[in-house]
Amino acid sequence: MDGILVLDKPSGWTSHDVVAKVRRLTQIKRVGHTGTLDPLATGVLVLCLGQATRLVEYLAGHAKRYRATIRLGVETDTYDAQGQTIAQRPVEVSATALRESLATFAGAIEQVPPMYSAIKQDGQRLYDLARKGIEVKRASRRVTIHSIDLLDVNLPDITLEVHCSAGTYIRSLAHDLGERLGCGAHLAALIRTAAGPFTLAQAVTLAQLEAAVTAGAWPALLQPLEAALTAFPSIRLSAPDAARARHGQSLALPEAASLMVEAERIRVYDPAGQLIGVMRLDPSRNELRPEKIFSEQ
């Protein structure tokens, strides 16, 4: 079975836990996710099954949307509610100060990842060092906050909606906001509402997946390979070109493709409308070169 499974990850599970569970339920060995969620978080976890695992690289860089609850006045070592409290301060923050502080995070910013993260430094995971009580200086990373909106204020908690680039740590955003406000803060709850084109409305729970497996109907929950490739324009090839493409051969640039001067990659289909794969446009050589070719389903 090949396709995309959009899951609503339960709180308390790691992304690896979910992948392992889906492997056991579906008996599909090739299962991968397109971007981790912390155990605390719930919401959209995009899984690729079978041949779709070859598409992870196209999905991992997609922008994300979150609904985050941030608790002001309490700072933790992990920057979220699962950590140990390391500082508490009174919360004396006005709505105006909140909005002004949030506005400073909009756009391209430098963000320091938390110590409790899977990033490697000098060959070691940061969270392994943190668990040993070792804190090291981390290099900041450029991320983009496309939008950050204040949805609710019920002090000491505030609720935000964040649209951000891949690689953004909402935990770090909560911590940095607390520092800017002078009261400290941590991430109390997090829901990923969208990852690229995939939304929470499309997601199924593990319970729903289990029920579908029991009923023998779980493949109906999969979205097709094309769902991962909607950002790429598409063309339908002639039968001879389709046969050459399926054998991994480059093609003379079809007239339809020659019009796609802004595209790097193109979805290609056979005359019957079946996806063949992804090909890279090379105008300098006037050809399409195969990048991901799928076996016939």
Coordinates of C-alpha atoms in Angstrom, one line a residue:
M1 CA 0.0 0.0 0.0
D2 CA 1.4 3.4 -1.0
G3 CA 0.1 6.7 0.1
I4 CA -0.1 9.5 2.7
L5 CA -1.7 9.0 6.1
V6 CA -2.5 12.2 8.0
L7 CA -2.8 11.3 11.7
D8 CA -4.0 13.3 14.7
K9 CA -1.1 12.5 17.0
P10 CA -2.2 11.9 20.7
S11 CA -0.4 13.7 23.5
G12 CA 2.2 11.7 25.3
W13 CA 3.3 9.8 22.2
T14 CA 6.6 10.5 20.4
S15 CA 6.5 10.6 16.6
H16 CA 8.6 7.4 16.6
D17 CA 5.9 5.7 18.8
V18 CA 3.3 6.6 16.2
V19 CA 5.3 5.3 13.3
A20 CA 6.0 2.0 15.1
K21 CA 2.2 1.7 15.9
V22 CA 1.2 2.3 12.3
R23 CA 3.8 -0.3 11.1
R24 CA 2.3 -2.9 13.5
L25 CA -1.3 -2.1 12.6
T26 CA -0.9 -2.0 8.8
Q27 CA 2.0 -4.5 8.5
I28 CA 3.7 -2.0 6.2
K29 CA 7.4 -1.9 6.9
R30 CA 8.2 1.3 5.0
V31 CA 6.6 4.1 7.1
G32 CA 8.2 7.5 7.7
H33 CA 7.1 10.8 9.1
T34 CA 7.7 14.2 7.5
G35 CA 8.4 16.2 10.6
T36 CA 8.4 15.3 14.3
L37 CA 6.0 16.5 17.0
D38 CA 7.1 16.7 20.6
P39 CA 5.3 14.2 22.9
L40 CA 3.3 17.0 24.5
A41 CA 1.9 18.1 21.2
T42 CA -1.2 16.8 19.3
G43 CA -2.4 17.3 15.8
V44 CA -1.2 16.8 12.2
L45 CA 1.6 14.2 11.8
V46 CA 2.0 13.3 8.2
L47 CA 3.1 9.7 7.5
C48 CA 4.4 8.3 4.2
L49 CA 3.7 4.6 3.6
G50 CA 5.3 2.4 1.0
Q51 CA 6.6 4.2 -2.1
A52 CA 5.4 7.5 -0.5
T53 CA 8.5 7.3 1.8
R54 CA 10.5 8.5 -1.2
L55 CA 8.5 11.8 -1.1
V56 CA 9.5 12.7 2.5
E57 CA 12.1 15.2 1.2
Y58 CA 9.4 17.2 -0.6
L59 CA 7.2 17.4 2.5
A60 CA 9.7 18.0 5.3
G61 CA 10.3 21.7 4.4
H62 CA 6.6 22.7 4.3
A63 CA 5.4 25.5 6.5
K64 CA 3.4 24.6 9.6
R65 CA 0.5 26.0 11.5
Y66 CA 0.0 25.7 15.3
R67 CA -2.4 26.7 18.0
A68 CA -0.2 27.2 21.1
T69 CA -1.1 27.8 24.7
I70 CA 1.6 29.6 26.6
R71 CA 1.7 29.9 30.4
L72 CA 3.4 33.1 31.5
G73 CA 5.2 33.4 34.8
V74 CA 6.7 29.9 34.9
E75 CA 9.9 28.8 33.2
T76 CA 10.9 25.2 32.7
D77 CA 14.1 23.5 31.7
T78 CA 12.5 21.9 28.6
Y79 CA 10.6 25.1 27.7
D80 CA 7.3 23.1 28.0
A81 CA 4.9 21.7 30.5
Q82 CA 6.8 18.3 30.6
G83 CA 9.9 19.9 32.2
Q84 CA 10.9 20.9 35.7
T85 CA 10.1 24.4 36.9
I86 CA 13.3 26.4 37.2
A87 CA 11.9 29.9 37.9
Q88 CA 8.6 31.6 38.8
R89 CA 7.8 35.3 38.5
P90 CA 4.7 37.4 38.9
V91 CA 2.7 38.1 35.7
E92 CA 2.0 41.8 35.2
V93 CA 1.4 42.1 31.5
S94 CA -1.0 44.3 29.6
A95 CA -2.7 43.3 26.4
T96 CA -0.8 46.1 24.7
A97 CA 2.6 44.8 25.9
L98 CA 1.6 41.3 24.7
R99 CA 0.8 42.5 21.2
E100 CA 3.8 44.7 21.0
S101 CA 6.1 41.8 22.1
L102 CA 4.4 39.3 19.7
A103 CA 4.9 41.7 16.8
T104 CA 8.7 41.5 17.3
F105 CA 8.7 37.8 16.4
A106 CA 7.0 38.3 13.0
G107 CA 9.1 37.8 9.9
A108 CA 12.6 36.2 9.7
I109 CA 14.1 35.8 13.1
E110 CA 17.1 34.1 14.7
Q111 CA 16.0 31.3 17.1
V112 CA 18.2 29.3 19.5
P113 CA 16.9 25.7 19.8
P114 CA 16.1 24.3 23.3
M115 CA 18.6 22.0 25.0
Y116 CA 15.9 19.3 25.1
S117 CA 15.9 18.8 21.3
A118 CA 17.1 16.1 18.9
I119 CA 19.5 18.4 17.1
K120 CA 23.1 17.0 17.1
Q121 CA 26.0 19.1 18.2
D122 CA 29.5 17.6 18.0
G123 CA 27.9 14.2 17.2
Q124 CA 25.7 14.2 20.3
R125 CA 21.9 14.8 20.6
L126 CA 21.3 17.9 22.7
Y127 CA 18.7 16.1 24.8
D128 CA 21.3 13.5 25.7
L129 CA 23.5 16.2 27.0
A130 CA 20.6 17.9 28.8
R131 CA 19.7 14.7 30.6
K132 CA 23.2 14.6 32.0
G133 CA 22.9 18.1 33.3
I134 CA 25.2 19.5 30.6
E135 CA 24.2 22.7 28.8
V136 CA 26.1 23.9 25.8
K137 CA 26.0 27.0 23.7
R138 CA 23.7 26.4 20.7
A139 CA 24.0 28.3 17.4
S140 CA 20.9 30.2 16.4
R141 CA 19.0 29.3 13.3
R142 CA 17.1 31.5 10.9
V143 CA 13.4 30.7 10.9
T144 CA 10.4 32.6 9.6
I145 CA 7.2 33.5 11.4
H146 CA 4.8 34.2 8.6
S147 CA 2.1 35.3 11.1
I148 CA 1.5 35.2 14.9
D149 CA -1.9 36.1 16.2
L150 CA -3.2 36.5 19.7
L151 CA -6.4 34.4 20.0
D152 CA -7.1 34.5 23.7
V153 CA -5.9 36.0 27.0
N154 CA -6.8 34.3 30.2
L155 CA -3.7 35.1 32.4
P156 CA -1.5 33.5 33.2
D157 CA -2.3 31.7 29.9
I158 CA -2.4 33.1 26.4
T159 CA -3.4 31.3 23.2
L160 CA -1.6 32.0 19.9
E161 CA -2.0 30.9 16.3
V162 CA 1.4 30.6 14.6
H163 CA 2.2 30.1 10.9
C164 CA 5.9 29.4 10.6
S165 CA 8.6 27.8 8.5
A166 CA 9.8 24.3 9.0
G167 CA 12.3 23.9 11.8
T168 CA 10.7 26.5 14.1
Y169 CA 10.5 25.5 17.7
I170 CA 7.3 26.8 19.3
R171 CA 8.8 25.9 22.7
S172 CA 11.6 28.3 22.0
L173 CA 9.1 30.9 20.9
A174 CA 7.3 30.6 24.2
H175 CA 10.5 30.8 26.2
D176 CA 11.7 33.9 24.2
L177 CA 8.4 35.6 24.6
G178 CA 8.6 35.1 28.4
E179 CA 12.1 36.6 28.4
R180 CA 10.9 39.6 26.4
L181 CA 8.0 40.2 28.7
G182 CA 10.2 39.8 31.8
C183 CA 8.1 37.1 33.5
G184 CA 9.3 33.9 31.9
A185 CA 7.0 31.4 30.1
H186 CA 6.7 27.9 28.9
L187 CA 4.6 26.0 26.3
A188 CA 1.6 24.5 28.1
A189 CA -0.2 22.9 25.1
L190 CA 0.3 22.7 21.4
I191 CA -1.8 21.6 18.4
R192 CA -0.4 21.4 14.9
T193 CA -3.3 22.4 12.8
A194 CA -1.6 22.1 9.4
A195 CA 1.6 20.9 7.8
G196 CA 1.9 22.1 4.2
P197 CA -1.3 21.2 2.4
F198 CA -2.4 18.7 5.1
T199 CA -4.8 19.9 7.8
L200 CA -6.3 18.7 11.0
A201 CA -9.7 18.3 9.3
Q202 CA -8.1 15.6 7.2
A203 CA -6.5 13.8 10.1
V204 CA -7.6 10.5 11.6
T205 CA -7.0 9.3 15.1
L206 CA -5.1 6.1 16.0
A207 CA -8.4 4.7 17.3
Q208 CA -10.0 5.4 13.9
L209 CA -7.1 3.7 12.2
E210 CA -7.3 0.7 14.4
A211 CA -11.1 0.4 13.7
A212 CA -10.4 0.6 10.0
V213 CA -7.7 -2.1 10.2
T214 CA -10.1 -4.4 12.0
A215 CA -12.7 -3.8 9.3
G216 CA -10.1 -4.3 6.5
A217 CA -10.8 -0.8 5.2
W218 CA -7.8 1.1 6.3
P219 CA -6.3 1.7 2.8
A220 CA -9.3 4.0 2.2
L221 CA -7.7 6.4 4.7
L222 CA -4.7 6.9 2.5
Q223 CA -4.3 9.9 0.3
P224 CA -2.6 9.3 -3.1
L225 CA 1.1 10.0 -3.8
E226 CA -0.1 13.1 -5.7
A227 CA -1.2 14.7 -2.5
A228 CA 2.5 15.2 -1.6
L229 CA 3.2 16.8 -5.0
T230 CA 0.6 19.5 -5.4
A231 CA 3.2 22.2 -5.4
F232 CA 4.6 20.9 -8.7
P233 CA 2.9 21.5 -12.1
S234 CA 1.9 18.4 -14.1
I235 CA 1.8 17.2 -17.7
R236 CA 0.5 14.0 -19.4
L237 CA 3.1 12.2 -21.6
S238 CA 2.6 10.4 -24.8
A239 CA 2.6 6.6 -24.6
P240 CA 6.2 6.3 -25.9
D241 CA 7.5 9.0 -23.6
A242 CA 5.7 7.4 -20.7
A243 CA 7.4 4.1 -21.4
R244 CA 10.8 5.8 -21.5
A245 CA 10.2 7.7 -18.3
R246 CA 9.2 4.5 -16.5
H247 CA 12.5 3.1 -17.5
G248 CA 14.4 6.1 -16.0
Q249 CA 15.3 7.7 -19.3
S250 CA 15.5 11.4 -20.0
L251 CA 13.0 12.9 -22.4
A252 CA 13.2 15.6 -25.0
L253 CA 11.3 18.5 -23.6
P254 CA 7.6 18.2 -24.4
E255 CA 6.0 21.4 -25.7
A256 CA 3.8 21.6 -22.5
A257 CA 6.8 21.4 -20.3
S258 CA 8.7 24.0 -22.2
L259 CA 6.1 26.6 -21.0
M260 CA 6.9 25.9 -17.4
V261 CA 10.0 28.0 -17.2
E262 CA 9.6 28.7 -13.5
A263 CA 9.3 25.1 -12.5
E264 CA 12.1 22.9 -11.3
R265 CA 10.2 19.7 -10.9
I266 CA 7.1 18.4 -12.8
R267 CA 4.7 15.6 -12.1
V268 CA 4.4 13.4 -15.1
Y269 CA 1.5 11.1 -15.9
D270 CA 0.9 8.4 -18.5
P271 CA -1.9 8.8 -21.1
A272 CA -4.3 7.0 -18.7
G273 CA -3.6 9.6 -16.0
Q274 CA -1.6 7.3 -13.7
L275 CA 1.3 9.0 -11.9
I276 CA 4.7 8.0 -13.3
G277 CA 6.8 10.2 -11.0
V278 CA 8.7 13.5 -10.7
M279 CA 11.0 14.7 -13.3
R280 CA 13.4 17.7 -13.2
L281 CA 13.1 20.3 -15.9
D282 CA 16.5 21.2 -17.6
P283 CA 15.9 24.0 -20.1
S284 CA 19.6 24.3 -20.8
R285 CA 19.6 20.7 -22.2
N286 CA 16.0 20.9 -23.5
E287 CA 15.0 17.8 -21.6
L288 CA 13.2 16.3 -18.6
R289 CA 15.4 14.2 -16.3
P290 CA 13.9 11.5 -14.0
E291 CA 14.1 12.2 -10.3
K292 CA 11.6 9.9 -8.6
I293 CA 10.0 7.2 -10.8
F294 CA 7.4 5.0 -9.1
S295 CA 6.6 1.4 -9.9
E296 CA 3.1 0.9 -11.4
Q297 CA 0.4 0.5 -8.8

